[in-house]
XYZ file of C-alpha atoms in Angstrom:
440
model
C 0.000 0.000 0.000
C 3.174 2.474 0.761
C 4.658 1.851 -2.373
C 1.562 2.531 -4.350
C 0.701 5.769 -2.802
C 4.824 6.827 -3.048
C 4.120 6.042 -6.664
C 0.537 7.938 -7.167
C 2.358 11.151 -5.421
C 5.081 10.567 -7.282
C 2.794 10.868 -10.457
C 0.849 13.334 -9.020
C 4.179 15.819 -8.075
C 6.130 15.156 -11.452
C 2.637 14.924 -13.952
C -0.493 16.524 -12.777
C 1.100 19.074 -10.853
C 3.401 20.866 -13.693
C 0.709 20.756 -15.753
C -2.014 22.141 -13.476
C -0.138 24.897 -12.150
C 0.311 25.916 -16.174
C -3.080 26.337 -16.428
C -3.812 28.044 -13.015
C -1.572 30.645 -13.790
C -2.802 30.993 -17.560
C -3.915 34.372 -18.524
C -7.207 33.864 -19.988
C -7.952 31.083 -17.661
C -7.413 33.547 -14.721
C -8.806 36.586 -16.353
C -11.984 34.182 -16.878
C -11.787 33.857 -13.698
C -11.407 36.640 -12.258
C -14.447 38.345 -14.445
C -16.743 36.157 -13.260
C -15.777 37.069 -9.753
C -16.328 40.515 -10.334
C -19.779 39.655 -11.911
C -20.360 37.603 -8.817
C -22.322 40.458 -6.295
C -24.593 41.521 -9.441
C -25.735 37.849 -10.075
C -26.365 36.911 -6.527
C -28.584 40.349 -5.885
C -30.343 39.151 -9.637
C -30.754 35.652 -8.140
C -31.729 36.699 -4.727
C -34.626 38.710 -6.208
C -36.157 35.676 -7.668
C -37.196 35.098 -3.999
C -39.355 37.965 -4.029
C -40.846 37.333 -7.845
C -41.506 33.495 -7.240
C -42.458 32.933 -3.375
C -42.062 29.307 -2.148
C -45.501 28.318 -1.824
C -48.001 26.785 -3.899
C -50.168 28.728 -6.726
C -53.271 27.347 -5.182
C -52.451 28.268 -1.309
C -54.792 29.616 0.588
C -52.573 30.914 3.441
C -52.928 34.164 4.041
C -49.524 35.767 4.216
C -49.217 33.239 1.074
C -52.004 34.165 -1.045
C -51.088 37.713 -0.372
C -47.509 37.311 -1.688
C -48.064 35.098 -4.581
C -51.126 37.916 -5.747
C -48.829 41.329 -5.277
C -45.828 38.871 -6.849
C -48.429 38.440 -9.734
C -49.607 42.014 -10.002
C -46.056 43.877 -9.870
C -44.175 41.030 -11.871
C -42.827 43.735 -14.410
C -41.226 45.959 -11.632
C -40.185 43.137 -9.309
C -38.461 41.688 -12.684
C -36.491 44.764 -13.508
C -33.705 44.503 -10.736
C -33.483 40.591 -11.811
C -33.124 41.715 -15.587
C -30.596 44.502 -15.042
C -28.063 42.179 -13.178
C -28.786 38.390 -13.699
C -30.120 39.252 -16.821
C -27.699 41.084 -18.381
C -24.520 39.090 -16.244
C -22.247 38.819 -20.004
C -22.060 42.622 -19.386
C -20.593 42.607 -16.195
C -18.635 39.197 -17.522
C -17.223 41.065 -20.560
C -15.695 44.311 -18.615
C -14.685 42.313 -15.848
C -12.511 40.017 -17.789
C -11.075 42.568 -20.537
C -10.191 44.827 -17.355
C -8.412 41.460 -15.626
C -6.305 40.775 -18.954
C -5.247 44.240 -19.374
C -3.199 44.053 -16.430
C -1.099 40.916 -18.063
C -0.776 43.580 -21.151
C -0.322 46.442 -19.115
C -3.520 48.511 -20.296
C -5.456 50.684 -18.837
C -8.297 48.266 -17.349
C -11.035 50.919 -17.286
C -10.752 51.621 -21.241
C -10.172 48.068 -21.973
C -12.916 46.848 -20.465
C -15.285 49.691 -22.143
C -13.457 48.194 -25.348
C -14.479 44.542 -24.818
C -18.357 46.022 -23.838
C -18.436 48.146 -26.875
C -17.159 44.835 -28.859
C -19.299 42.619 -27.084
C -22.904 45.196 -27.606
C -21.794 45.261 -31.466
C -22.043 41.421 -32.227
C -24.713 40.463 -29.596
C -27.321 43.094 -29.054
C -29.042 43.778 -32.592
C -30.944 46.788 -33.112
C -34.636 45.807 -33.239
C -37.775 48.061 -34.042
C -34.736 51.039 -32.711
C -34.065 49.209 -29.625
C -31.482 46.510 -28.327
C -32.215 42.933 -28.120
C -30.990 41.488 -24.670
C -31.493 38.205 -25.613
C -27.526 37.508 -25.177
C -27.088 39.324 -22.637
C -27.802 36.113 -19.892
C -26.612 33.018 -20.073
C -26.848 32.476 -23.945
C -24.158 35.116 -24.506
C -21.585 34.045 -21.969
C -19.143 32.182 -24.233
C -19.297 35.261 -26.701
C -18.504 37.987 -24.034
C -15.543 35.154 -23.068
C -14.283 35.218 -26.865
C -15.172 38.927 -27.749
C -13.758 40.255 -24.289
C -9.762 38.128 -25.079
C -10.215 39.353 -28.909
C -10.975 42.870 -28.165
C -7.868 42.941 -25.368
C -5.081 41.003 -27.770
C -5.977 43.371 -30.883
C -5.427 46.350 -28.278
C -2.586 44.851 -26.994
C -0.959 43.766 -30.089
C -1.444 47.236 -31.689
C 0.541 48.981 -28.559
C 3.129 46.746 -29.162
C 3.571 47.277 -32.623
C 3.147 50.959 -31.674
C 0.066 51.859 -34.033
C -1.713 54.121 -31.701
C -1.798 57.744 -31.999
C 0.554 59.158 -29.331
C 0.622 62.438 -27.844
C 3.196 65.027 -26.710
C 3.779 63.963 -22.529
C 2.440 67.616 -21.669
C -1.236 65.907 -22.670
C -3.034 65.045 -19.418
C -3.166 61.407 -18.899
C -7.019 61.058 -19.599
C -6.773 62.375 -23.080
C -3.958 60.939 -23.768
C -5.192 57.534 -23.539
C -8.702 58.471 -25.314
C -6.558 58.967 -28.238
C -4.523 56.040 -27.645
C -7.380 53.705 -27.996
C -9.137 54.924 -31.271
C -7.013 52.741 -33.815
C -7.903 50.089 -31.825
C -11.570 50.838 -31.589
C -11.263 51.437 -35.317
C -9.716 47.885 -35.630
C -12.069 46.059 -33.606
C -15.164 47.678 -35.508
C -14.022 46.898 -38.907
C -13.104 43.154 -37.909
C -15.835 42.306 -36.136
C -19.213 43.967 -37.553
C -18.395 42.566 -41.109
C -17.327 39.103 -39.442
C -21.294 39.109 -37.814
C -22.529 40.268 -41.013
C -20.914 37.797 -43.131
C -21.716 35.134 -40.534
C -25.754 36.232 -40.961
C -25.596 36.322 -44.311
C -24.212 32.750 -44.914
C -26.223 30.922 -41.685
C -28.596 33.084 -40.352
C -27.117 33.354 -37.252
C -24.977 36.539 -35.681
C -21.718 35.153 -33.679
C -23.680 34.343 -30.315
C -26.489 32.106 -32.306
C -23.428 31.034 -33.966
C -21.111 29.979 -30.859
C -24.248 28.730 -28.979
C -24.806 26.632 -31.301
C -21.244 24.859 -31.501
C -21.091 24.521 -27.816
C -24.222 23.359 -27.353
C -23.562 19.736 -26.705
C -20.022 20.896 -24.697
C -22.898 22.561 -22.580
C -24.983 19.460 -22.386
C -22.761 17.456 -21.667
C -21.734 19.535 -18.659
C -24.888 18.763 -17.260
C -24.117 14.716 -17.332
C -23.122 12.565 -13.976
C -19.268 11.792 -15.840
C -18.673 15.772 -16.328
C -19.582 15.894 -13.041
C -17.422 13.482 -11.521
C -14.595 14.170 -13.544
C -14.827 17.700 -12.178
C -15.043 16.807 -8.621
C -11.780 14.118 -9.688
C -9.740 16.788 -10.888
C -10.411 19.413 -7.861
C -9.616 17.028 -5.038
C -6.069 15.347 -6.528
C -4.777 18.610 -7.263
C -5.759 20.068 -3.853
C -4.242 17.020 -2.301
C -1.086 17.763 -4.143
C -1.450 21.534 -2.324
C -2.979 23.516 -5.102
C -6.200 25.230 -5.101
C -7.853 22.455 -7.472
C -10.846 24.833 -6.932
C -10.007 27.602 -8.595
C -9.213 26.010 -11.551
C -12.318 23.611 -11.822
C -14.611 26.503 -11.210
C -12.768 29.037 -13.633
C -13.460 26.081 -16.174
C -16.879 25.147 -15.386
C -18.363 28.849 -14.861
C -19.546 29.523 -18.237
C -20.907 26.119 -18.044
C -22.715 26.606 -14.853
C -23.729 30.057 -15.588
C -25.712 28.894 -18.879
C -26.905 25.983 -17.013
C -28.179 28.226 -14.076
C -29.785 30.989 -16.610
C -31.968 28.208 -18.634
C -33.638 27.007 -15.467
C -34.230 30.804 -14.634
C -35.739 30.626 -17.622
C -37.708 27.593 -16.947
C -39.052 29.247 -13.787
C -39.971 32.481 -15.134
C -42.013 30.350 -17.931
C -43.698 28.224 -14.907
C -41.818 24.780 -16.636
C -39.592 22.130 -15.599
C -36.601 23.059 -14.390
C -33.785 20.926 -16.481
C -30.444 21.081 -15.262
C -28.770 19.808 -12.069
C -25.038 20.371 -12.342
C -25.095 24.312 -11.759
C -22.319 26.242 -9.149
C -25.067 25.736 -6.401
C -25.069 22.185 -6.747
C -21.140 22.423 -6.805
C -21.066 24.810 -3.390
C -23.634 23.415 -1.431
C -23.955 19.320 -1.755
C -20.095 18.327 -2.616
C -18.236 21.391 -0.470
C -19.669 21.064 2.623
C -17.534 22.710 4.972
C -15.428 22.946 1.950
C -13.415 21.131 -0.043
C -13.593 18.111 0.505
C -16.500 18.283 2.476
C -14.887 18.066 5.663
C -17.618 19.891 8.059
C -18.669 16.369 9.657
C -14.705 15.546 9.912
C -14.830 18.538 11.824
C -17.579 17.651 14.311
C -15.260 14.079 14.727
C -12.637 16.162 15.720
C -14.053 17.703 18.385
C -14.299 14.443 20.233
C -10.951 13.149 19.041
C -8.722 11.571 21.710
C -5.815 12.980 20.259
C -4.562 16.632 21.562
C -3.552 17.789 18.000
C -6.795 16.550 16.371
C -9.296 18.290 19.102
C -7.278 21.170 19.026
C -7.676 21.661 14.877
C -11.351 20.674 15.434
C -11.934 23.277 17.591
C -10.254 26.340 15.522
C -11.584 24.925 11.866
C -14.942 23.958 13.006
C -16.339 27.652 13.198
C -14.864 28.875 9.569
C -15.753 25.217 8.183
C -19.748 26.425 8.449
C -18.944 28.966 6.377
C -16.869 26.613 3.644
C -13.123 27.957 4.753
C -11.648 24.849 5.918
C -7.774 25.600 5.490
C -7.114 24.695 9.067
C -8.422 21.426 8.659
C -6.754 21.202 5.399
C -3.196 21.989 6.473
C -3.557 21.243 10.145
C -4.815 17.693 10.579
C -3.272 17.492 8.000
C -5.036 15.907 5.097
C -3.090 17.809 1.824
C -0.767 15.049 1.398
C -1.432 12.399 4.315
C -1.734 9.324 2.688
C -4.154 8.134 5.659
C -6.710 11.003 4.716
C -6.113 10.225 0.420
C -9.313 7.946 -0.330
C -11.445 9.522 1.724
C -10.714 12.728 0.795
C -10.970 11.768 -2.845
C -13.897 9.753 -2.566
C -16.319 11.418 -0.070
C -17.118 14.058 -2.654
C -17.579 11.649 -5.453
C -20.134 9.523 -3.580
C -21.829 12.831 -2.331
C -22.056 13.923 -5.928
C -23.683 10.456 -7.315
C -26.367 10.656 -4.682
C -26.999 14.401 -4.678
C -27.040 13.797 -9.084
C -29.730 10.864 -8.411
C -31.761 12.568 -5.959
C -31.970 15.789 -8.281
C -32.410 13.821 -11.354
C -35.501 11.358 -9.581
C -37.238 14.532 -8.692
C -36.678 13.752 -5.091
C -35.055 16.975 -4.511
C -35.561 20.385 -5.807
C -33.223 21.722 -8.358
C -31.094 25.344 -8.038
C -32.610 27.939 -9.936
C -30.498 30.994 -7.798
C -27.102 31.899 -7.201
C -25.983 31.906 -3.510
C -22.741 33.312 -1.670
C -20.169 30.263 -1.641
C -19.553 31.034 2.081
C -23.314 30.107 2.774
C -23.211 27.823 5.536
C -24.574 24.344 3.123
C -28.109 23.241 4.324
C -29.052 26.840 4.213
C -27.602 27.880 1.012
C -28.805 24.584 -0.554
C -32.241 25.567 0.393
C -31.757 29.026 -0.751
C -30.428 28.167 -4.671
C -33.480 25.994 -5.081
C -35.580 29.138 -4.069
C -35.977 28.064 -0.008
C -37.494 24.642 -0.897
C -36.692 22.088 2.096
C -35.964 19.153 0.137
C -32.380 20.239 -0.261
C -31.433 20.799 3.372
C -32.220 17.295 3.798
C -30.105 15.956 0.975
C -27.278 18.447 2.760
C -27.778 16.740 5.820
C -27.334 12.868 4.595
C -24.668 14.025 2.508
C -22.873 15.128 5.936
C -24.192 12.035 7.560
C -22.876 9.775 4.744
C -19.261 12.064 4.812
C -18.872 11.399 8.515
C -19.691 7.938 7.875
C -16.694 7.595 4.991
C -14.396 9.554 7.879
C -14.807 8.123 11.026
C -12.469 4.758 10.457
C -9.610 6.188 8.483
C -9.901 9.593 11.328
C -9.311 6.864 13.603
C -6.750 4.835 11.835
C -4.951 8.363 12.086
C -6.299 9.448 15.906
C -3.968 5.659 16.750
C -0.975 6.839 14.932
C -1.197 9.894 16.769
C -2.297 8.723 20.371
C 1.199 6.860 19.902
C 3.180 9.155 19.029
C 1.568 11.367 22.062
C 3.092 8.701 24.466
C 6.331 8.503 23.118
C 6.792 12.334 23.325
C 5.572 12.109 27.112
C 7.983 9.053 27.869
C 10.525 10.764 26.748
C 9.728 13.820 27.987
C 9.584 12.257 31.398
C 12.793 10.397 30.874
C 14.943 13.671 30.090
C 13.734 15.136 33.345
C 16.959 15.393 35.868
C 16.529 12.824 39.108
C 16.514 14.830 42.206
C 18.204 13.538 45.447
């Protein structure tokens, strides 16, 4: 057993972790990223209002404080929909600034004209002038990989023409402000002419402009996000590479988020429209059923540690059990330790994946209701689950026998450890004992 987890670090140390820390420190994988981060407050405000505009109760109750909700909700649905529409709805906005504005830095632009760049780019390929007004029918989910694409291609021409020096410079004595104004017309002018003929070419031969386009190319990519094997092979990935020590996290989710953000706006959608909701692998799923206590889920390990026999263990119980309800479990991480301890490996690995299977089969059998909101990742997990399926109950009990089930998968190899420890404790107090001077 030694030799075969000295040879899967070994793999993991000389293979996945090169490789992985490539991609974690990628540009456009971090300026991804980091603009969906910035999106992040808008869309959880957008989500939160669906609260208000879709109460969780039944269309036929006839509870009063109920069937006074659901009847204003149905008179005022136009203004209780406006907040919702001018941050969820139009997230590829916020998306498309925020991740021009992250990838300037790597160029060293400006990020406040780069990212008005990438918005102006983005508005001229995905928001048609209809009737003389704009079509925001990209501006949610269906134009996220667009603002991705349009957002890098805006920043590179930028970039590329500053290196090459075709910009119109001024003399130094030009305030700053102006200077850079000027500095950004060529490109402007280069993006303009590239782009509007590309969408008009593009609708001429298919009928499509570039979103309809790019939507419909990663269509089944976005599919088959939505299937039990992406899903596993996410949750894989994450927990090696933080075993290894690196936030597997950050990369998974800078991945998946334009996946789980189209995901999570068609079963808005679906709401709104009173239908089924359809997809079950969305960032709520992610936060709230297979990072409970974080990653790892390692909230119940927490509670075990608490009643450990071993000093060391109760003492990291008792500082990582308070920031574990909120999903920050780095003192359980690095002070049990589990990041490389071979004794914490397969559960570590595994507890996740078996949440996610019965979490995916519980949301797919219609035993549990789906996420149709966007919730703070810090949300302590019953209560966000509950909250990203619009407060339904259903999910805080999945929550709880996923923690039941994680405790479950902890408790012998936590005490395979707590006996390796317990023996070590001994040895250190012999000894201590035995180095103490004799006294006459």
């Amino acid at each position: 057993m030694s030799a075969l987890y000295d040879k899967l670090v070994g793999v993991i140390e000389q293979k996945i972790t090169p490789i992985a820390g490539k991609i974690g420190q990628q540009k456009y994988v971090t300026s991804i990223r980091d603009g969906f981060i910035a999106a992040l407050p808008f869309m959880i405000v957008g989500s939160f209002m669906l609260v208000f505009i879709f109460p969780p109760f039944s269309a036929d109750s006839t509870w009063g404080f109920a069937r006074a909700w659901l009847d204003f909700s149905d008179v005022h649905r136009d203004a209780l929909m406006l907040p919702f529409n001018l941050s969820m709805g139009v997230m590829t906005v916020f998306i498309s600034v925020g991740i021009a504005s992250s990838l300037a830095q790597h160029h060293d632009l400006d990020p406040v004209t780069t990212g008005l760049l990438a918005l102006m780019s983005f508005l001229l390929v995905a928001a048609p002038v209809q009737d003389g007004m704009l079509s925001m029918q990209y501006f949610s989910g269906q134009g996220i990989f667009t603002a991705i694409i349009i957002s890098i291609y805006s920043t590179e021409v930028y970039a590329l023409l500053k290196r090459k020096n075709i910009t119109i410079k001024l003399p130094p004595e030009v305030p700053t402000g102006v200077a850079r104004s000027f500095e950004i017309l060529i490109p402007v002018l280069a993006v303009i002419l590239t782009l509007h003929p590309l969408n008009l070419l593009i609708e001429a031969q298919t009928g499509m402009i570039i979103p309809q386009a790019i939507m419909s190319l990663v269509e089944p990519l976005v599919a088959a996000s939505d299937t039990l094997p992406a899903l596993l092979l996410a949750v894989l990935v994450c927990q090696i590479l933080w075993f290894a020590g690196i936030h597997g996290a950050l990369i998974v989710t800078g991945i998946m988020n334009p996946f789980w953000m189209a995901n999570l706006s068609i079963n808005q959608a679906a709401m709104a429209a009173g239908e089924v909701i359809p997809n079950i692998f969305v960032q709520g799923f992610w936060d709230h059923y297979l990072l409970i206590g974080g990653v790892g889920s390692t909230l119940p390990l927490a509670f075990l540690l608490l009643r450990s026999k071993a000093i060391h263990l109760r003492t990291i119980g008792k500082m990582g059990t308070v920031p574990s309800f909120f999903n920050i479990n780095e003192p359980i991480l690095f002070g049990a330790p589990i990041i490389m301890n071979p004794v914490f490996f397969l559960p570590f690995i595994l507890v996740p994946m078996i949440n996610a299977t019965l979490a995916y089969f519980a949301l797919q059998m219609d035993l549990v209701a789906r996420v149709v909101s966007l919730t703070p990742w810090t949300t302590p997990a019953p209560i966000g689950a509950s909250w990203a399926a619009n407060w339904a109950f259903s999910p805080v009990i999945l929550c709880l026998l996923c923690m039941v089930s994680s405790a479950m998968m902890y408790l012998p190899f936590l005490k395979a450890y707590e006996k390796q420890l317990l023996e070590q404790e001994a040895k250190d107090e012999q000894e201590l004992v035995s180095d103490q001077p004799v006294t006459a």
